[in-house]
Amino acid sequence: MSADVVTGGGTRGAGKEKDPAPAAGRTLTVLETLVSHDDGLTLTELSKLTDIPLASCASIVYTLERRGYASRRVVGRSHFWRATLALYGLAVRLTRNVDLATVAQSEMQQLADDLGMPVHIGVLNGPSVVYVAKAAATGIIQFDTYPGKLSPFNLTALGRAIVAQYQPAELDDLLHLMADGRGPRAKGASKQDFLGVLEVVRADGYAVEYEEEEANVACVAAPFFGADGRVAGAVGVTAFAKDLASVRQQRVVGQRLIELASAISVKLGYSGSRARRD
């Protein structure tokens, strides 16, 4: 009678399908088993749990140790092996590569329909915000915003929402790259003025840009975060300035965007919490 036995993420038994690459399969089995045992395992224990010969287990854990994915704790003559947080680093990099164009498309479209305004996701690339996703609003008039569009970080709510979360040293590298706006309310690329704008963004939880990049257009945006706790991008709306003219209008839209940004953060693996002003 054959039966599969699951042991710490590895599987053994006569019913197990063979891995196409046995060596890779053994390595993954060892790694999965180490992850499932927080207190660590000796080589003898690891060999028994995985049904992998002791010599092979030793070769695998020594390799994992050399690559930074395993560590050992010595107690007397015993060596206890465990997985390291290097695996977490891989997960973080993977999370950053998640296709942001699809991570919250249905939620973006729902908000666009509710507000009658297009919703965008943007990420920062140097001094430019890159639009990577869009949910269009219904209507004849459409804004010239599209995935791939570039805009100066200091002249968009998306860019302001992102860089407001930066540390001072990171921000200093960008401040000398600010662009002058073409809109009637543009104030020029003043470092001091912009730092004041970012203080308001951090206090409100969302950013506003009103007729600075161009006339008759305004935008509001809120930041979202990745599994590593760092800002990963921002989600925002674009509208005619008249539709976002009052502080009340901006606040209502801003709170909806904070909610959407929080949902995106969760999908990206963020588990922290942020205070916001209602």
PDB file of C-alpha atoms in Angstrom:
ATOM      1  CA  MET A   1       0.000   0.000   0.000  1.00  0.00           C
ATOM      2  CA  SER A   2       1.568   3.303  -1.087  1.00  0.00           C
ATOM      3  CA  ALA A   3       1.016   6.615   0.627  1.00  0.00           C
ATOM      4  CA  ASP A   4       2.419  10.114   0.346  1.00  0.00           C
ATOM      5  CA  VAL A   5       3.769  11.665   3.513  1.00  0.00           C
ATOM      6  CA  VAL A   6       4.161  15.420   3.619  1.00  0.00           C
ATOM      7  CA  THR A   7       7.093  16.416   5.816  1.00  0.00           C
ATOM      8  CA  GLY A   8       7.813  20.096   6.237  1.00  0.00           C
ATOM      9  CA  GLY A   9       6.979  21.039   2.673  1.00  0.00           C
ATOM     10  CA  GLY A  10       8.757  18.042   1.153  1.00  0.00           C
ATOM     11  CA  THR A  11       6.929  14.914  -0.014  1.00  0.00           C
ATOM     12  CA  ARG A  12       8.162  11.365   0.128  1.00  0.00           C
ATOM     13  CA  GLY A  13       6.765   7.936  -0.466  1.00  0.00           C
ATOM     14  CA  ALA A  14       6.174   5.463  -3.239  1.00  0.00           C
ATOM     15  CA  GLY A  15       3.335   7.551  -4.652  1.00  0.00           C
ATOM     16  CA  LYS A  16       5.446  10.637  -5.253  1.00  0.00           C
ATOM     17  CA  GLU A  17       5.985  11.713  -8.846  1.00  0.00           C
ATOM     18  CA  LYS A  18       9.675  12.064  -9.620  1.00  0.00           C
ATOM     19  CA  ASP A  19      11.109  15.543 -10.149  1.00  0.00           C
ATOM     20  CA  PRO A  20      12.441  16.183 -13.670  1.00  0.00           C
ATOM     21  CA  ALA A  21      15.630  17.483 -12.008  1.00  0.00           C
ATOM     22  CA  PRO A  22      16.206  15.314  -8.905  1.00  0.00           C
ATOM     23  CA  ALA A  23      19.047  17.459  -7.547  1.00  0.00           C
ATOM     24  CA  ALA A  24      16.904  20.614  -7.723  1.00  0.00           C
ATOM     25  CA  GLY A  25      13.996  18.734  -6.181  1.00  0.00           C
ATOM     26  CA  ARG A  26      16.121  17.614  -3.229  1.00  0.00           C
ATOM     27  CA  THR A  27      17.377  21.157  -2.659  1.00  0.00           C
ATOM     28  CA  LEU A  28      13.852  22.562  -2.630  1.00  0.00           C
ATOM     29  CA  THR A  29      12.681  19.803  -0.290  1.00  0.00           C
ATOM     30  CA  VAL A  30      15.495  20.605   2.146  1.00  0.00           C
ATOM     31  CA  LEU A  31      14.778  24.317   1.948  1.00  0.00           C
ATOM     32  CA  GLU A  32      11.023  23.873   2.464  1.00  0.00           C
ATOM     33  CA  THR A  33      11.670  21.595   5.437  1.00  0.00           C
ATOM     34  CA  LEU A  34      14.059  24.078   7.055  1.00  0.00           C
ATOM     35  CA  VAL A  35      11.508  26.869   6.627  1.00  0.00           C
ATOM     36  CA  SER A  36       8.878  24.827   8.457  1.00  0.00           C
ATOM     37  CA  HIS A  37      11.099  24.208  11.514  1.00  0.00           C
ATOM     38  CA  ASP A  38      11.891  27.519  13.215  1.00  0.00           C
ATOM     39  CA  ASP A  39      14.146  25.998  15.900  1.00  0.00           C
ATOM     40  CA  GLY A  40      16.460  24.412  13.361  1.00  0.00           C
ATOM     41  CA  LEU A  41      17.289  20.820  12.488  1.00  0.00           C
ATOM     42  CA  THR A  42      20.378  18.676  12.710  1.00  0.00           C
ATOM     43  CA  LEU A  43      21.552  16.946   9.553  1.00  0.00           C
ATOM     44  CA  THR A  44      20.343  13.627  10.950  1.00  0.00           C
ATOM     45  CA  GLU A  45      16.859  15.026  11.614  1.00  0.00           C
ATOM     46  CA  LEU A  46      16.764  16.695   8.209  1.00  0.00           C
ATOM     47  CA  SER A  47      17.773  13.457   6.485  1.00  0.00           C
ATOM     48  CA  LYS A  48      15.029  11.507   8.239  1.00  0.00           C
ATOM     49  CA  LEU A  49      12.326  14.095   7.549  1.00  0.00           C
ATOM     50  CA  THR A  50      13.153  14.433   3.859  1.00  0.00           C
ATOM     51  CA  ASP A  51      14.228  10.846   3.147  1.00  0.00           C
ATOM     52  CA  ILE A  52      17.382  12.234   1.551  1.00  0.00           C
ATOM     53  CA  PRO A  53      20.741  10.581   2.301  1.00  0.00           C
ATOM     54  CA  LEU A  54      22.770  12.287   5.005  1.00  0.00           C
ATOM     55  CA  ALA A  55      25.694  13.096   2.699  1.00  0.00           C
ATOM     56  CA  SER A  56      23.366  14.725   0.176  1.00  0.00           C
ATOM     57  CA  CYS A  57      21.658  16.763   2.921  1.00  0.00           C
ATOM     58  CA  ALA A  58      25.055  17.964   4.085  1.00  0.00           C
ATOM     59  CA  SER A  59      26.071  19.076   0.578  1.00  0.00           C
ATOM     60  CA  ILE A  60      22.782  20.917   0.135  1.00  0.00           C
ATOM     61  CA  VAL A  61      22.817  22.799   3.450  1.00  0.00           C
ATOM     62  CA  TYR A  62      26.485  23.755   3.017  1.00  0.00           C
ATOM     63  CA  THR A  63      25.605  25.195  -0.383  1.00  0.00           C
ATOM     64  CA  LEU A  64      22.592  27.020   1.041  1.00  0.00           C
ATOM     65  CA  GLU A  65      24.786  28.396   3.809  1.00  0.00           C
ATOM     66  CA  ARG A  66      27.352  29.624   1.321  1.00  0.00           C
ATOM     67  CA  ARG A  67      24.623  31.361  -0.710  1.00  0.00           C
ATOM     68  CA  GLY A  68      23.110  32.920   2.413  1.00  0.00           C
ATOM     69  CA  TYR A  69      19.865  30.917   2.470  1.00  0.00           C
ATOM     70  CA  ALA A  70      20.711  28.798   5.533  1.00  0.00           C
ATOM     71  CA  SER A  71      22.580  29.322   8.780  1.00  0.00           C
ATOM     72  CA  ARG A  72      23.652  27.066  11.614  1.00  0.00           C
ATOM     73  CA  ARG A  73      23.636  27.319  15.383  1.00  0.00           C
ATOM     74  CA  VAL A  74      26.229  25.268  17.224  1.00  0.00           C
ATOM     75  CA  VAL A  75      25.239  23.737  20.571  1.00  0.00           C
ATOM     76  CA  GLY A  76      27.995  21.532  21.950  1.00  0.00           C
ATOM     77  CA  ARG A  77      28.794  19.074  19.211  1.00  0.00           C
ATOM     78  CA  SER A  78      25.448  19.513  17.433  1.00  0.00           C
ATOM     79  CA  HIS A  79      24.792  21.835  14.503  1.00  0.00           C
ATOM     80  CA  PHE A  80      21.220  23.055  14.029  1.00  0.00           C
ATOM     81  CA  TRP A  81      20.343  24.377  10.576  1.00  0.00           C
ATOM     82  CA  ARG A  82      17.604  26.829   9.696  1.00  0.00           C
ATOM     83  CA  ALA A  83      16.546  28.958   6.737  1.00  0.00           C
ATOM     84  CA  THR A  84      17.430  32.674   6.673  1.00  0.00           C
ATOM     85  CA  LEU A  85      15.567  35.842   5.694  1.00  0.00           C
ATOM     86  CA  ALA A  86      17.413  35.862   2.373  1.00  0.00           C
ATOM     87  CA  LEU A  87      14.313  34.090   1.081  1.00  0.00           C
ATOM     88  CA  TYR A  88      12.276  37.090   2.165  1.00  0.00           C
ATOM     89  CA  GLY A  89      14.524  39.294   0.066  1.00  0.00           C
ATOM     90  CA  LEU A  90      13.703  37.199  -2.983  1.00  0.00           C
ATOM     91  CA  ALA A  91      10.002  37.500  -2.216  1.00  0.00           C
ATOM     92  CA  VAL A  92      10.294  41.279  -1.952  1.00  0.00           C
ATOM     93  CA  ARG A  93      11.988  41.546  -5.338  1.00  0.00           C
ATOM     94  CA  LEU A  94       9.330  39.304  -6.830  1.00  0.00           C
ATOM     95  CA  THR A  95       6.605  41.482  -5.352  1.00  0.00           C
ATOM     96  CA  ARG A  96       8.110  44.539  -7.002  1.00  0.00           C
ATOM     97  CA  ASN A  97       7.771  42.797 -10.338  1.00  0.00           C
ATOM     98  CA  VAL A  98       4.060  42.110  -9.907  1.00  0.00           C
ATOM     99  CA  ASP A  99       2.162  43.403 -12.915  1.00  0.00           C
ATOM    100  CA  LEU A 100       0.673  46.575 -11.485  1.00  0.00           C
ATOM    101  CA  ALA A 101      -1.491  46.900 -14.568  1.00  0.00           C
ATOM    102  CA  THR A 102      -3.629  44.015 -13.325  1.00  0.00           C
ATOM    103  CA  VAL A 103      -3.102  43.915  -9.554  1.00  0.00           C
ATOM    104  CA  ALA A 104      -6.217  46.012  -8.845  1.00  0.00           C
ATOM    105  CA  GLN A 105      -7.820  46.589 -12.232  1.00  0.00           C
ATOM    106  CA  SER A 106     -11.372  45.771 -11.116  1.00  0.00           C
ATOM    107  CA  GLU A 107     -11.104  48.057  -8.070  1.00  0.00           C
ATOM    108  CA  MET A 108      -9.651  50.829 -10.222  1.00  0.00           C
ATOM    109  CA  GLN A 109     -12.484  50.508 -12.729  1.00  0.00           C
ATOM    110  CA  GLN A 110     -15.091  50.575  -9.979  1.00  0.00           C
ATOM    111  CA  LEU A 111     -13.641  53.798  -8.596  1.00  0.00           C
ATOM    112  CA  ALA A 112     -13.441  55.333 -12.072  1.00  0.00           C
ATOM    113  CA  ASP A 113     -17.122  54.505 -12.621  1.00  0.00           C
ATOM    114  CA  ASP A 114     -18.115  55.862  -9.197  1.00  0.00           C
ATOM    115  CA  LEU A 115     -16.253  59.150  -9.576  1.00  0.00           C
ATOM    116  CA  GLY A 116     -16.561  59.627 -13.323  1.00  0.00           C
ATOM    117  CA  MET A 117     -12.804  60.221 -13.431  1.00  0.00           C
ATOM    118  CA  PRO A 118     -10.025  58.069 -14.907  1.00  0.00           C
ATOM    119  CA  VAL A 119      -7.902  56.232 -12.340  1.00  0.00           C
ATOM    120  CA  HIS A 120      -4.174  55.665 -12.833  1.00  0.00           C
ATOM    121  CA  ILE A 121      -1.303  53.832 -11.203  1.00  0.00           C
ATOM    122  CA  GLY A 122       2.096  55.446 -11.441  1.00  0.00           C
ATOM    123  CA  VAL A 123       5.609  54.533 -10.362  1.00  0.00           C
ATOM    124  CA  LEU A 124       8.707  56.669 -10.111  1.00  0.00           C
ATOM    125  CA  ASN A 125      11.560  56.222 -12.588  1.00  0.00           C
ATOM    126  CA  GLY A 126      14.261  58.776 -11.887  1.00  0.00           C
ATOM    127  CA  PRO A 127      12.634  62.214 -11.888  1.00  0.00           C
ATOM    128  CA  SER A 128       9.618  61.038 -13.894  1.00  0.00           C
ATOM    129  CA  VAL A 129       6.352  59.387 -12.993  1.00  0.00           C
ATOM    130  CA  VAL A 130       5.540  56.548 -15.374  1.00  0.00           C
ATOM    131  CA  TYR A 131       1.857  55.746 -15.829  1.00  0.00           C
ATOM    132  CA  VAL A 132       1.665  51.941 -15.767  1.00  0.00           C
ATOM    133  CA  ALA A 133      -2.096  51.331 -15.604  1.00  0.00           C
ATOM    134  CA  LYS A 134      -5.330  53.150 -16.358  1.00  0.00           C
ATOM    135  CA  ALA A 135      -9.023  52.579 -15.788  1.00  0.00           C
ATOM    136  CA  ALA A 136     -10.926  54.953 -18.050  1.00  0.00           C
ATOM    137  CA  ALA A 137     -14.089  56.748 -17.027  1.00  0.00           C
ATOM    138  CA  THR A 138     -17.146  56.669 -19.238  1.00  0.00           C
ATOM    139  CA  GLY A 139     -17.801  59.742 -21.336  1.00  0.00           C
ATOM    140  CA  ILE A 140     -16.956  61.354 -24.634  1.00  0.00           C
ATOM    141  CA  ILE A 141     -14.097  63.472 -23.332  1.00  0.00           C
ATOM    142  CA  GLN A 142     -10.990  61.455 -22.423  1.00  0.00           C
ATOM    143  CA  PHE A 143      -7.808  62.775 -20.834  1.00  0.00           C
ATOM    144  CA  ASP A 144      -4.483  62.292 -22.569  1.00  0.00           C
ATOM    145  CA  THR A 145      -3.223  59.856 -19.957  1.00  0.00           C
ATOM    146  CA  TYR A 146      -2.080  56.393 -20.962  1.00  0.00           C
ATOM    147  CA  PRO A 147       0.260  53.619 -19.787  1.00  0.00           C
ATOM    148  CA  GLY A 148       3.783  54.671 -20.644  1.00  0.00           C
ATOM    149  CA  LYS A 149       3.203  58.396 -20.296  1.00  0.00           C
ATOM    150  CA  LEU A 150       5.941  60.298 -18.432  1.00  0.00           C
ATOM    151  CA  SER A 151       5.386  63.367 -16.263  1.00  0.00           C
ATOM    152  CA  PRO A 152       7.684  65.344 -13.929  1.00  0.00           C
ATOM    153  CA  PHE A 153       7.424  63.952 -10.405  1.00  0.00           C
ATOM    154  CA  ASN A 154       6.878  67.342  -8.783  1.00  0.00           C
ATOM    155  CA  LEU A 155       4.022  68.332 -11.109  1.00  0.00           C
ATOM    156  CA  THR A 156       1.759  65.333 -10.557  1.00  0.00           C
ATOM    157  CA  ALA A 157      -0.184  64.169  -7.540  1.00  0.00           C
ATOM    158  CA  LEU A 158       1.152  60.674  -8.270  1.00  0.00           C
ATOM    159  CA  GLY A 159       4.753  61.834  -7.959  1.00  0.00           C
ATOM    160  CA  ARG A 160       4.077  63.917  -4.866  1.00  0.00           C
ATOM    161  CA  ALA A 161       2.319  61.035  -3.139  1.00  0.00           C
ATOM    162  CA  ILE A 162       5.330  58.794  -3.795  1.00  0.00           C
ATOM    163  CA  VAL A 163       8.199  61.109  -2.870  1.00  0.00           C
ATOM    164  CA  ALA A 164       6.427  62.309   0.277  1.00  0.00           C
ATOM    165  CA  GLN A 165       7.287  58.854   1.657  1.00  0.00           C
ATOM    166  CA  TYR A 166      10.994  59.152   0.816  1.00  0.00           C
ATOM    167  CA  GLN A 167      13.729  59.582   3.370  1.00  0.00           C
ATOM    168  CA  PRO A 168      15.494  62.989   3.292  1.00  0.00           C
ATOM    169  CA  ALA A 169      18.606  61.600   1.586  1.00  0.00           C
ATOM    170  CA  GLU A 170      16.525  59.996  -1.167  1.00  0.00           C
ATOM    171  CA  LEU A 171      14.551  63.185  -1.627  1.00  0.00           C
ATOM    172  CA  ASP A 172      17.655  65.362  -1.873  1.00  0.00           C
ATOM    173  CA  ASP A 173      18.729  63.457  -4.972  1.00  0.00           C
ATOM    174  CA  LEU A 174      15.500  64.473  -6.721  1.00  0.00           C
ATOM    175  CA  LEU A 175      14.949  68.061  -5.646  1.00  0.00           C
ATOM    176  CA  HIS A 176      17.452  69.503  -8.109  1.00  0.00           C
ATOM    177  CA  LEU A 177      15.594  67.722 -10.947  1.00  0.00           C
ATOM    178  CA  MET A 178      12.246  69.470 -10.471  1.00  0.00           C
ATOM    179  CA  ALA A 179      10.557  70.848 -13.582  1.00  0.00           C
ATOM    180  CA  ASP A 180       8.667  74.100 -14.079  1.00  0.00           C
ATOM    181  CA  GLY A 181       4.949  73.749 -14.728  1.00  0.00           C
ATOM    182  CA  ARG A 182       3.039  75.245 -17.651  1.00  0.00           C
ATOM    183  CA  GLY A 183      -0.253  75.754 -15.847  1.00  0.00           C
ATOM    184  CA  PRO A 184      -1.607  79.059 -14.528  1.00  0.00           C
ATOM    185  CA  ARG A 185      -1.025  78.042 -10.894  1.00  0.00           C
ATOM    186  CA  ALA A 186       2.568  76.856 -11.366  1.00  0.00           C
ATOM    187  CA  LYS A 187       4.866  78.387  -8.751  1.00  0.00           C
ATOM    188  CA  GLY A 188       8.234  77.494 -10.206  1.00  0.00           C
ATOM    189  CA  ALA A 189      10.579  74.761  -9.049  1.00  0.00           C
ATOM    190  CA  SER A 190      11.187  76.032  -5.518  1.00  0.00           C
ATOM    191  CA  LYS A 191      12.739  73.451  -3.180  1.00  0.00           C
ATOM    192  CA  GLN A 192      11.348  75.088  -0.045  1.00  0.00           C
ATOM    193  CA  ASP A 193       7.830  75.375  -1.439  1.00  0.00           C
ATOM    194  CA  PHE A 194       7.872  71.765  -2.576  1.00  0.00           C
ATOM    195  CA  LEU A 195       8.998  70.506   0.831  1.00  0.00           C
ATOM    196  CA  GLY A 196       6.023  72.373   2.300  1.00  0.00           C
ATOM    197  CA  VAL A 197       3.723  70.628  -0.192  1.00  0.00           C
ATOM    198  CA  LEU A 198       5.091  67.250   0.891  1.00  0.00           C
ATOM    199  CA  GLU A 199       4.398  68.030   4.544  1.00  0.00           C
ATOM    200  CA  VAL A 200       0.733  68.534   3.650  1.00  0.00           C
ATOM    201  CA  VAL A 201       0.725  65.270   1.680  1.00  0.00           C
ATOM    202  CA  ARG A 202       2.065  63.344   4.670  1.00  0.00           C
ATOM    203  CA  ALA A 203      -0.506  64.948   6.965  1.00  0.00           C
ATOM    204  CA  ASP A 204      -3.482  64.305   4.656  1.00  0.00           C
ATOM    205  CA  GLY A 205      -2.446  60.889   3.347  1.00  0.00           C
ATOM    206  CA  TYR A 206      -3.005  62.007  -0.251  1.00  0.00           C
ATOM    207  CA  ALA A 207      -1.545  64.549  -2.693  1.00  0.00           C
ATOM    208  CA  VAL A 208      -3.229  67.197  -4.822  1.00  0.00           C
ATOM    209  CA  GLU A 209      -2.007  68.971  -7.960  1.00  0.00           C
ATOM    210  CA  TYR A 210      -4.218  71.782  -9.234  1.00  0.00           C
ATOM    211  CA  GLU A 211      -3.577  73.495 -12.597  1.00  0.00           C
ATOM    212  CA  GLU A 212       0.191  73.436 -12.144  1.00  0.00           C
ATOM    213  CA  GLU A 213       1.242  71.012 -14.860  1.00  0.00           C
ATOM    214  CA  GLU A 214      -1.359  72.336 -17.290  1.00  0.00           C
ATOM    215  CA  ALA A 215      -4.457  74.553 -17.315  1.00  0.00           C
ATOM    216  CA  ASN A 216      -7.922  73.244 -16.387  1.00  0.00           C
ATOM    217  CA  VAL A 217      -6.598  69.902 -15.100  1.00  0.00           C
ATOM    218  CA  ALA A 218      -6.197  68.665 -11.532  1.00  0.00           C
ATOM    219  CA  CYS A 219      -5.290  65.345  -9.945  1.00  0.00           C
ATOM    220  CA  VAL A 220      -5.357  63.614  -6.557  1.00  0.00           C
ATOM    221  CA  ALA A 221      -3.310  60.552  -5.569  1.00  0.00           C
ATOM    222  CA  ALA A 222      -2.434  58.313  -2.614  1.00  0.00           C
ATOM    223  CA  PRO A 223       0.656  56.118  -2.122  1.00  0.00           C
ATOM    224  CA  PHE A 224       0.721  52.338  -1.799  1.00  0.00           C
ATOM    225  CA  PHE A 225       3.416  50.147  -0.295  1.00  0.00           C
ATOM    226  CA  GLY A 226       5.186  46.854  -0.983  1.00  0.00           C
ATOM    227  CA  ALA A 227       6.019  43.897   1.222  1.00  0.00           C
ATOM    228  CA  ASP A 228       9.265  45.578   2.319  1.00  0.00           C
ATOM    229  CA  GLY A 229       7.336  48.523   3.770  1.00  0.00           C
ATOM    230  CA  ARG A 230       8.646  50.967   1.191  1.00  0.00           C
ATOM    231  CA  VAL A 231       6.471  53.064  -1.075  1.00  0.00           C
ATOM    232  CA  ALA A 232       5.932  51.168  -4.333  1.00  0.00           C
ATOM    233  CA  GLY A 233       3.859  53.663  -6.311  1.00  0.00           C
ATOM    234  CA  ALA A 234       0.686  55.711  -6.180  1.00  0.00           C
ATOM    235  CA  VAL A 235      -2.877  55.511  -7.433  1.00  0.00           C
ATOM    236  CA  GLY A 236      -4.673  58.659  -8.493  1.00  0.00           C
ATOM    237  CA  VAL A 237      -7.392  60.317 -10.532  1.00  0.00           C
ATOM    238  CA  THR A 238      -7.303  63.056 -13.155  1.00  0.00           C
ATOM    239  CA  ALA A 239     -10.188  65.478 -13.576  1.00  0.00           C
ATOM    240  CA  PHE A 240     -11.169  68.879 -14.818  1.00  0.00           C
ATOM    241  CA  ALA A 241     -10.055  71.468 -12.290  1.00  0.00           C
ATOM    242  CA  LYS A 242     -13.638  72.601 -11.732  1.00  0.00           C
ATOM    243  CA  ASP A 243     -14.531  69.118 -10.458  1.00  0.00           C
ATOM    244  CA  LEU A 244     -11.818  69.262  -7.804  1.00  0.00           C
ATOM    245  CA  ALA A 245     -12.006  72.945  -6.982  1.00  0.00           C
ATOM    246  CA  SER A 246     -13.016  72.701  -3.332  1.00  0.00           C
ATOM    247  CA  VAL A 247     -11.122  71.216  -0.409  1.00  0.00           C
ATOM    248  CA  ARG A 248     -14.195  69.105   0.335  1.00  0.00           C
ATOM    249  CA  GLN A 249     -14.177  67.610  -3.164  1.00  0.00           C
ATOM    250  CA  GLN A 250     -10.472  66.866  -2.905  1.00  0.00           C
ATOM    251  CA  ARG A 251     -10.918  65.266   0.527  1.00  0.00           C
ATOM    252  CA  VAL A 252     -13.761  62.988  -0.616  1.00  0.00           C
ATOM    253  CA  VAL A 253     -11.722  61.783  -3.596  1.00  0.00           C
ATOM    254  CA  GLY A 254      -8.582  61.536  -1.474  1.00  0.00           C
ATOM    255  CA  GLN A 255     -10.250  59.242   1.050  1.00  0.00           C
ATOM    256  CA  ARG A 256     -11.506  56.941  -1.709  1.00  0.00           C
ATOM    257  CA  LEU A 257      -7.977  56.780  -3.091  1.00  0.00           C
ATOM    258  CA  ILE A 258      -6.505  56.026   0.344  1.00  0.00           C
ATOM    259  CA  GLU A 259      -8.879  53.067   0.582  1.00  0.00           C
ATOM    260  CA  LEU A 260      -7.893  51.822  -2.877  1.00  0.00           C
ATOM    261  CA  ALA A 261      -4.187  52.351  -2.135  1.00  0.00           C
ATOM    262  CA  SER A 262      -4.558  50.295   1.049  1.00  0.00           C
ATOM    263  CA  ALA A 263      -6.153  47.454  -0.931  1.00  0.00           C
ATOM    264  CA  ILE A 264      -3.300  47.545  -3.450  1.00  0.00           C
ATOM    265  CA  SER A 265      -0.743  47.517  -0.630  1.00  0.00           C
ATOM    266  CA  VAL A 266      -2.320  44.385   0.820  1.00  0.00           C
ATOM    267  CA  LYS A 267      -2.165  42.673  -2.565  1.00  0.00           C
ATOM    268  CA  LEU A 268       1.520  43.541  -2.751  1.00  0.00           C
ATOM    269  CA  GLY A 269       2.176  41.921   0.613  1.00  0.00           C
ATOM    270  CA  TYR A 270       2.308  45.040   2.800  1.00  0.00           C
ATOM    271  CA  SER A 271       1.257  44.294   6.367  1.00  0.00           C
ATOM    272  CA  GLY A 272       1.874  47.609   8.118  1.00  0.00           C
ATOM    273  CA  SER A 273      -0.562  50.352   9.030  1.00  0.00           C
ATOM    274  CA  ARG A 274      -0.593  54.040   8.297  1.00  0.00           C
ATOM    275  CA  ALA A 275      -2.298  56.824  10.167  1.00  0.00           C
ATOM    276  CA  ARG A 276      -4.448  59.111   8.115  1.00  0.00           C
ATOM    277  CA  ARG A 277      -6.420  62.245   8.725  1.00  0.00           C
ATOM    278  CA  ASP A 278     -10.137  61.842   8.020  1.00  0.00           C
TER     279      ASP A 278
END
